[in-house]
Each structure stands twice: as structure tokens, then as C-alpha cells.
């Protein structure tokens, strides 16, 4: 599940979102709200995915359904990578960012929490990566306690950039602002390339695991 967790953690738009929230007026309070919304939403998504896999395995009685899910997820990620390649900014052009990013500084604390929840558990990329991680947990973990521990570890690893950025701003104050701005600028500049590379790497790996499981 580690590659899927890293795929979520390194996804550009949530990182850009938390950076913009933290450097906005009242950024510390809004950053904590964003992070809380992110963690709650991603935890709920992970729980729903694991429950779904339990139902699939109970009805199927084998690992075949899990492997087919991996194949579908892998193909979807590779197709998404191809789309990213076709729509990439041309040389010297600035990547086009979502319209909501221009309004981040105007968010209230409640709306910052809502944005964190949307980017954490409703973001389509996160849904796909969580399904990929859930397939690994469902395949390797049968005990309920260990499943909860694995899910908590996945959420923690997936949230390391969001939580880390918030902690940096809380404890480093103004000294952390420059680092956050630099990270945000880097993510804006290379968002398309980062996403495309993640999709290719993870899609190929997940597809390979699914095919290996079906042919074993």
C-alpha cells in the first residue's frame, strides 16, 4: 500500500491547497481545520473501501475479484496518465490551475475544513489510490485489529505532506512561510509532470499485480 499512500501524499493540488491556506490570513487556524477535514474524510473513504472489499470477498469466496479491481485501477491510471500527457502545458507555458485556488485566501475556517474534506476523501485520484491500497490490505490482512492498524498507517502516510506543512507553520511560524511558499511554487510549476509520473508508475505496478494474481 506504500506506493498508493505516496501517490496521495505527493499529489500536487492538495499540497498547493494546504500551502495557500496556511499563508493566507488566519492561516494557522484554517490550516488546522483543513487538516482535520482531510484526515476525517480520507479515514472515512478508507473505511468504506475496506468494507466494500470485505463484501466482495465474502460473496466471491476468492481473491479473483480483488485482482480484477487492480486491473481496472491500473488501466484507469495509465489512461489518466495518457490524458495528462495530451493536455500538458507546452514548453514555457504555465500550468493552468483550478479556479478555486484563486479564492483560497478568502476562505473561512469552516470552508477550509470543507476544502480539506473534499481534497482528501472526494478527490477522484485519492479514491483510486485508496482502492489500490485497500486491495493490498484486503489480500494480506484478515484480522480486524491488524486491518485497522494497516488502515491507520495508510491514512498517516497519505497525510504526511498535509500534516507536515501544517505542523511546520504551527511550530516554525514565519520561518516556515518561505519554505511553504517554495514548495507551493514548485508544485504549481511541475504539477502536471508529477501527476503523470505517479499515474504511470503506480498504474503499471497495480496492473502488473492484478495480472499476476489472475494468472497465478
mmCIF file of C-alpha atoms in Angstrom:
data_model
loop_
_atom_site.group_PDB
_atom_site.id
_atom_site.type_symbol
_atom_site.label_atom_id
_atom_site.label_comp_id
_atom_site.label_asym_id
_atom_site.label_seq_id
_atom_site.Cartn_x
_atom_site.Cartn_y
_atom_site.Cartn_z
ATOM 1 C CA UNK A 1 0.000 0.000 0.000
ATOM 2 C CA UNK A 2 3.037 2.282 0.319
ATOM 3 C CA UNK A 3 3.101 3.429 -3.345
ATOM 4 C CA UNK A 4 -0.600 4.317 -3.192
ATOM 5 C CA UNK A 5 -0.050 6.274 0.028
ATOM 6 C CA UNK A 6 2.841 8.167 -1.554
ATOM 7 C CA UNK A 7 0.660 8.861 -4.590
ATOM 8 C CA UNK A 8 -1.826 10.645 -2.338
ATOM 9 C CA UNK A 9 0.845 12.380 -0.262
ATOM 10 C CA UNK A 10 2.651 13.755 -3.309
ATOM 11 C CA UNK A 11 -0.464 14.729 -5.238
ATOM 12 C CA UNK A 12 0.157 18.383 -6.198
ATOM 13 C CA UNK A 13 -3.238 20.022 -5.684
ATOM 14 C CA UNK A 14 -3.766 19.069 -2.017
ATOM 15 C CA UNK A 15 -0.222 20.241 -1.251
ATOM 16 C CA UNK A 16 -0.826 23.509 -3.106
ATOM 17 C CA UNK A 17 -4.174 23.852 -1.325
ATOM 18 C CA UNK A 18 -2.780 23.488 2.199
ATOM 19 C CA UNK A 19 0.127 25.827 1.403
ATOM 20 C CA UNK A 20 -2.250 28.519 0.139
ATOM 21 C CA UNK A 21 -4.449 28.088 3.203
ATOM 22 C CA UNK A 22 -1.507 28.327 5.607
ATOM 23 C CA UNK A 23 -0.052 31.502 4.097
ATOM 24 C CA UNK A 24 -3.451 33.239 3.981
ATOM 25 C CA UNK A 25 -4.771 35.491 6.808
ATOM 26 C CA UNK A 26 -5.541 33.434 9.943
ATOM 27 C CA UNK A 27 -3.682 30.640 8.188
ATOM 28 C CA UNK A 28 -2.818 28.578 11.249
ATOM 29 C CA UNK A 29 -6.425 28.137 12.367
ATOM 30 C CA UNK A 30 -7.617 27.484 8.820
ATOM 31 C CA UNK A 31 -4.712 25.072 8.249
ATOM 32 C CA UNK A 32 -5.702 23.012 11.289
ATOM 33 C CA UNK A 33 -9.309 22.967 10.054
ATOM 34 C CA UNK A 34 -8.172 21.915 6.554
ATOM 35 C CA UNK A 35 -6.035 19.125 8.014
ATOM 36 C CA UNK A 36 -8.840 17.887 10.272
ATOM 37 C CA UNK A 37 -11.241 17.781 7.323
ATOM 38 C CA UNK A 38 -8.645 15.964 5.221
ATOM 39 C CA UNK A 39 -7.941 13.303 7.883
ATOM 40 C CA UNK A 40 -11.606 12.691 8.666
ATOM 41 C CA UNK A 41 -12.612 12.411 5.017
ATOM 42 C CA UNK A 42 -9.696 10.194 3.990
ATOM 43 C CA UNK A 43 -10.259 7.942 7.014
ATOM 44 C CA UNK A 44 -13.927 7.554 6.103
ATOM 45 C CA UNK A 45 -13.037 6.769 2.483
ATOM 46 C CA UNK A 46 -10.524 4.137 3.599
ATOM 47 C CA UNK A 47 -13.071 2.502 5.911
ATOM 48 C CA UNK A 48 -15.707 2.394 3.149
ATOM 49 C CA UNK A 49 -13.241 0.863 0.664
ATOM 50 C CA UNK A 50 -12.151 -1.847 3.121
ATOM 51 C CA UNK A 51 -15.758 -2.693 3.968
ATOM 52 C CA UNK A 52 -16.509 -2.948 0.239
ATOM 53 C CA UNK A 53 -13.610 -5.345 -0.284
ATOM 54 C CA UNK A 54 -14.806 -7.483 2.622
ATOM 55 C CA UNK A 55 -18.210 -7.759 0.961
ATOM 56 C CA UNK A 56 -16.608 -8.601 -2.391
ATOM 57 C CA UNK A 57 -14.500 -11.353 -0.857
ATOM 58 C CA UNK A 58 -17.412 -12.770 1.127
ATOM 59 C CA UNK A 59 -19.574 -13.004 -1.997
ATOM 60 C CA UNK A 60 -16.797 -14.183 -4.337
ATOM 61 C CA UNK A 61 -15.026 -16.533 -1.946
ATOM 62 C CA UNK A 62 -11.631 -15.930 -3.583
ATOM 63 C CA UNK A 63 -9.059 -13.248 -4.389
ATOM 64 C CA UNK A 64 -10.094 -13.088 -8.056
ATOM 65 C CA UNK A 65 -12.391 -10.092 -7.588
ATOM 66 C CA UNK A 66 -9.599 -8.166 -5.836
ATOM 67 C CA UNK A 67 -7.219 -8.862 -8.725
ATOM 68 C CA UNK A 68 -9.803 -7.683 -11.257
ATOM 69 C CA UNK A 69 -10.212 -4.462 -9.274
ATOM 70 C CA UNK A 70 -6.441 -3.996 -9.511
ATOM 71 C CA UNK A 71 -6.512 -4.496 -13.259
ATOM 72 C CA UNK A 72 -9.276 -1.909 -13.654
ATOM 73 C CA UNK A 73 -7.490 0.584 -11.382
ATOM 74 C CA UNK A 74 -4.175 0.060 -13.179
ATOM 75 C CA UNK A 75 -5.715 0.607 -16.610
ATOM 76 C CA UNK A 76 -7.573 3.686 -15.346
ATOM 77 C CA UNK A 77 -4.350 5.225 -14.033
ATOM 78 C CA UNK A 78 -2.482 4.561 -17.280
ATOM 79 C CA UNK A 79 -5.315 6.126 -19.289
ATOM 80 C CA UNK A 80 -5.274 9.118 -16.947
ATOM 81 C CA UNK A 81 -1.511 9.420 -17.496
ATOM 82 C CA UNK A 82 -2.095 9.459 -21.250
ATOM 83 C CA UNK A 83 -4.662 12.220 -20.846
ATOM 84 C CA UNK A 84 -2.228 14.229 -18.727
ATOM 85 C CA UNK A 85 0.383 13.870 -21.471
ATOM 86 C CA UNK A 86 -2.003 15.066 -24.183
ATOM 87 C CA UNK A 87 -3.145 18.082 -22.140
ATOM 88 C CA UNK A 88 0.285 19.033 -20.753
ATOM 89 C CA UNK A 89 1.329 22.696 -20.973
ATOM 90 C CA UNK A 90 3.614 23.431 -23.914
ATOM 91 C CA UNK A 91 7.209 24.404 -23.317
ATOM 92 C CA UNK A 92 7.401 27.705 -21.464
ATOM 93 C CA UNK A 93 3.656 27.800 -20.713
ATOM 94 C CA UNK A 94 2.331 27.993 -17.160
ATOM 95 C CA UNK A 95 0.164 25.109 -15.935
ATOM 96 C CA UNK A 96 -3.495 26.082 -15.613
ATOM 97 C CA UNK A 97 -4.678 25.756 -12.025
ATOM 98 C CA UNK A 98 -8.259 25.178 -10.812
ATOM 99 C CA UNK A 99 -10.308 28.340 -10.331
ATOM 100 C CA UNK A 100 -10.879 27.619 -6.637
ATOM 101 C CA UNK A 101 -7.213 28.207 -5.854
ATOM 102 C CA UNK A 102 -7.555 31.915 -6.539
ATOM 103 C CA UNK A 103 -10.167 32.141 -3.754
ATOM 104 C CA UNK A 104 -8.332 30.214 -1.042
ATOM 105 C CA UNK A 105 -7.250 33.343 0.849
ATOM 106 C CA UNK A 106 -10.925 34.299 1.261
ATOM 107 C CA UNK A 107 -11.991 31.025 2.872
ATOM 108 C CA UNK A 108 -13.492 30.913 6.352
ATOM 109 C CA UNK A 109 -12.362 28.289 8.854
ATOM 110 C CA UNK A 110 -15.423 26.155 8.108
ATOM 111 C CA UNK A 111 -14.852 26.326 4.359
ATOM 112 C CA UNK A 112 -11.176 25.457 4.844
ATOM 113 C CA UNK A 113 -12.284 22.293 6.661
ATOM 114 C CA UNK A 114 -14.706 21.559 3.828
ATOM 115 C CA UNK A 115 -11.963 22.014 1.251
ATOM 116 C CA UNK A 116 -9.717 19.615 3.166
ATOM 117 C CA UNK A 117 -12.521 17.053 3.240
ATOM 118 C CA UNK A 118 -13.170 17.405 -0.497
ATOM 119 C CA UNK A 119 -9.498 17.096 -1.425
ATOM 120 C CA UNK A 120 -8.985 14.199 0.991
ATOM 121 C CA UNK A 121 -11.883 11.817 0.542
ATOM 122 C CA UNK A 122 -13.774 13.040 -2.524
ATOM 123 C CA UNK A 123 -10.809 13.731 -4.803
ATOM 124 C CA UNK A 124 -11.076 11.129 -7.637
ATOM 125 C CA UNK A 125 -7.313 10.457 -7.600
ATOM 126 C CA UNK A 126 -7.430 9.712 -3.888
ATOM 127 C CA UNK A 127 -10.383 7.395 -4.404
ATOM 128 C CA UNK A 128 -8.437 5.405 -6.996
ATOM 129 C CA UNK A 129 -5.281 5.244 -4.854
ATOM 130 C CA UNK A 130 -7.305 4.221 -1.793
ATOM 131 C CA UNK A 131 -8.946 1.422 -3.765
ATOM 132 C CA UNK A 132 -5.475 0.241 -4.793
ATOM 133 C CA UNK A 133 -4.271 0.296 -1.178
ATOM 134 C CA UNK A 134 -7.473 -1.357 0.002
ATOM 135 C CA UNK A 135 -6.902 -4.249 -2.397
ATOM 136 C CA UNK A 136 -3.500 -4.890 -0.802
ATOM 137 C CA UNK A 137 -4.852 -4.682 2.736
ATOM 138 C CA UNK A 138 -7.778 -6.961 1.881
ATOM 139 C CA UNK A 139 -5.432 -9.515 0.319
ATOM 140 C CA UNK A 140 -2.847 -9.663 3.096
ATOM 141 C CA UNK A 141 -4.747 -8.862 6.304
ATOM 142 C CA UNK A 142 -7.577 -10.974 7.694
ATOM 143 C CA UNK A 143 -7.574 -9.959 11.346
ATOM 144 C CA UNK A 144 -9.774 -6.967 12.234
ATOM 145 C CA UNK A 145 -7.256 -5.315 14.571
ATOM 146 C CA UNK A 146 -4.441 -5.586 12.038
ATOM 147 C CA UNK A 147 -6.747 -4.248 9.330
ATOM 148 C CA UNK A 148 -7.479 -1.168 11.437
ATOM 149 C CA UNK A 149 -3.758 -0.708 12.081
ATOM 150 C CA UNK A 150 -2.974 -1.026 8.367
ATOM 151 C CA UNK A 151 -5.716 1.459 7.508
ATOM 152 C CA UNK A 152 -4.411 3.936 10.104
ATOM 153 C CA UNK A 153 -0.886 3.549 8.729
ATOM 154 C CA UNK A 154 -2.147 4.177 5.196
ATOM 155 C CA UNK A 155 -4.021 7.329 6.230
ATOM 156 C CA UNK A 156 -0.993 8.549 8.187
ATOM 157 C CA UNK A 157 1.441 8.038 5.311
ATOM 158 C CA UNK A 158 -1.008 9.564 2.832
ATOM 159 C CA UNK A 159 -1.358 12.649 5.011
ATOM 160 C CA UNK A 160 2.320 13.246 5.748
ATOM 161 C CA UNK A 161 2.621 16.274 3.457
ATOM 162 C CA UNK A 162 -0.596 17.949 4.607
ATOM 163 C CA UNK A 163 0.098 17.297 8.293
ATOM 164 C CA UNK A 164 3.770 18.168 7.868
ATOM 165 C CA UNK A 165 3.016 21.516 6.235
ATOM 166 C CA UNK A 166 0.552 22.405 8.987
ATOM 167 C CA UNK A 167 2.990 21.381 11.727
ATOM 168 C CA UNK A 168 5.752 23.445 10.091
ATOM 169 C CA UNK A 169 3.585 26.543 10.106
ATOM 170 C CA UNK A 170 2.400 25.962 13.680
ATOM 171 C CA UNK A 171 5.837 25.413 15.179
ATOM 172 C CA UNK A 172 8.125 27.390 12.875
ATOM 173 C CA UNK A 173 5.844 30.384 12.382
ATOM 174 C CA UNK A 174 7.137 32.977 9.941
ATOM 175 C CA UNK A 175 10.331 30.986 9.433
ATOM 176 C CA UNK A 176 8.302 28.236 7.797
ATOM 177 C CA UNK A 177 6.455 30.584 5.460
ATOM 178 C CA UNK A 178 9.320 30.810 2.984
ATOM 179 C CA UNK A 179 9.685 27.033 2.809
ATOM 180 C CA UNK A 180 5.947 26.578 2.278
ATOM 181 C CA UNK A 181 5.912 29.177 -0.483
ATOM 182 C CA UNK A 182 8.838 27.476 -2.221
ATOM 183 C CA UNK A 183 7.091 24.102 -2.058
ATOM 184 C CA UNK A 184 3.872 25.610 -3.386
ATOM 185 C CA UNK A 185 5.675 27.282 -6.293
ATOM 186 C CA UNK A 186 7.431 24.008 -7.169
ATOM 187 C CA UNK A 187 4.158 22.077 -7.141
ATOM 188 C CA UNK A 188 2.447 24.676 -9.313
ATOM 189 C CA UNK A 189 5.257 24.595 -11.857
ATOM 190 C CA UNK A 190 5.534 20.815 -12.116
ATOM 191 C CA UNK A 191 2.019 19.682 -11.132
ATOM 192 C CA UNK A 192 1.240 18.082 -14.476
ATOM 193 C CA UNK A 193 4.557 16.225 -14.726
ATOM 194 C CA UNK A 194 4.400 14.967 -11.133
ATOM 195 C CA UNK A 195 0.865 13.664 -11.588
ATOM 196 C CA UNK A 196 1.697 11.984 -14.892
ATOM 197 C CA UNK A 197 4.766 10.207 -13.493
ATOM 198 C CA UNK A 198 2.787 8.973 -10.474
ATOM 199 C CA UNK A 199 -0.002 7.659 -12.692
ATOM 200 C CA UNK A 200 2.415 5.771 -14.953
ATOM 201 C CA UNK A 201 4.460 4.265 -12.107
ATOM 202 C CA UNK A 202 1.545 3.275 -9.899
ATOM 203 C CA UNK A 203 -0.722 2.257 -12.776
ATOM 204 C CA UNK A 204 1.907 -0.072 -14.210
ATOM 205 C CA UNK A 205 2.651 -1.619 -10.817
ATOM 206 C CA UNK A 206 -1.001 -2.115 -9.849
ATOM 207 C CA UNK A 207 -1.892 -3.525 -13.271
ATOM 208 C CA UNK A 208 1.053 -5.917 -13.057
ATOM 209 C CA UNK A 209 -0.036 -7.111 -9.609
ATOM 210 C CA UNK A 210 -3.568 -7.692 -10.849
ATOM 211 C CA UNK A 211 -2.462 -9.647 -13.912
ATOM 212 C CA UNK A 212 -0.010 -11.700 -11.813
ATOM 213 C CA UNK A 213 -2.794 -12.581 -9.387
ATOM 214 C CA UNK A 214 -5.181 -13.627 -12.178
ATOM 215 C CA UNK A 215 -2.608 -15.812 -13.901
ATOM 216 C CA UNK A 216 -1.156 -17.390 -10.747
#
